[in-house]
Amino acid sequence: MKIAVSGKGGVGKTTISASITRYLQENGYEVYAIDSDPDANLAAMLGIEEKVKPLVELDEVIKEKVGEKGGLYTLNPEVDDVLEEYAVRQNGLNFLRMGEVKKASSSCYCPENSFLKAIMNSLVFTRDEAVVLDMGAGIEHLTRGTSAGVDLMLIVLEPSSISVDTARTIQGLAEEAGVGRIEFIANKVRSEEERSLLEEELGSDLLGVIDFKEELLRSGFSAEDERELLEDEIARIFQKRDLFGEIAEG
Ligand SMILES: Nc1ncnc2c1ncn2[C@@H]1O[C@H](COP(=O)(O)OP(=O)(O)OP(=O)(O)O)[C@@H](O)[C@H]1O
């Protein structure tokens, strides 16, 4: 199962990706958490301190494994040299980092795209494995190639019309790209009024709502504390609707 978390900058994608990663891990999945945003701190939120080799270096290796014409490549957690070299692994969690992509021109995301494409389309995962991809803000990377293999696109938004508009744009691109399921999570909701407006606006596309956590405004919160705060909310959303189970069942 491949899950991508997207949305406008700063809406909470990384915190939500980290919470989902832990939720899935606690529910018995082998999780591959991939940080595709060079500015994000998914590692810190998952309590990972080790340096992780960036996956952009792996582009050639993937091409070699799947062949120039494409093909399938199954990551094997027991023996895989790729995981040994590029992942930090602990108890059912494999943390991978995309790394900084040198942009040849402002519109070229070639190495990142080709790797994302390989990982999303060529890698085969079993029912007990889940990929959680924390996507960078912006929509340039949302092409057919990179999104076609995604089973679930979670679009995070805040209660603002700009954030809702961006979410709808991402939804359109993801639909065009052939993503199987697309769901919205509204984060940082401060009042019943905001909640009702979002419910009205998004209808059945809205999977769940997470309240604004005033605690996070206080200093002294670590990245892990931050994730823990949202983890219960994520558990509540996915206990109400077992989307992961539905996807695994096909
Ligand atoms: N429910 C919430 N209540 C209050 N603050 C929140 C909530 N969720 C996330 N935040 C805060 O919002 C900020 C941005 O969160 P996060 O880094 O997860 O967003 P992002 O979408 O990944 O950002 P970027 O696009 O910059 O990578 C963080 O300071 C985080 O603590």
PDB file of N, CA and C in Angstrom, residues 43 49 122 194 221:
ATOM      1  N   ALA A  43      12.358  12.847   9.993  1.00  0.00           N
ATOM      2  CA  ALA A  43      13.266  12.019  10.805  1.00  0.00           C
ATOM      3  C   ALA A  43      13.150  12.412  12.275  1.00  0.00           C
ATOM      4  N   GLU A  49      17.848   9.840  14.698  1.00  0.00           N
ATOM      5  CA  GLU A  49      18.960  10.785  14.795  1.00  0.00           C
ATOM      6  C   GLU A  49      20.078  10.475  13.802  1.00  0.00           C
ATOM      7  N   SER A 122       7.571   0.794  -9.576  1.00  0.00           N
ATOM      8  CA  SER A 122       8.321  -0.451  -9.783  1.00  0.00           C
ATOM      9  C   SER A 122       8.392  -1.320  -8.543  1.00  0.00           C
ATOM     10  N   GLU A 194     -15.521  26.803  12.084  1.00  0.00           N
ATOM     11  CA  GLU A 194     -14.580  26.409  11.020  1.00  0.00           C
ATOM     12  C   GLU A 194     -14.851  24.966  10.580  1.00  0.00           C
ATOM     13  N   PHE A 221       8.517  22.111  23.142  1.00  0.00           N
ATOM     14  CA  PHE A 221       7.980  20.912  22.509  1.00  0.00           C
ATOM     15  C   PHE A 221       8.988  20.348  21.517  1.00  0.00           C
TER      16      PHE A 221
END
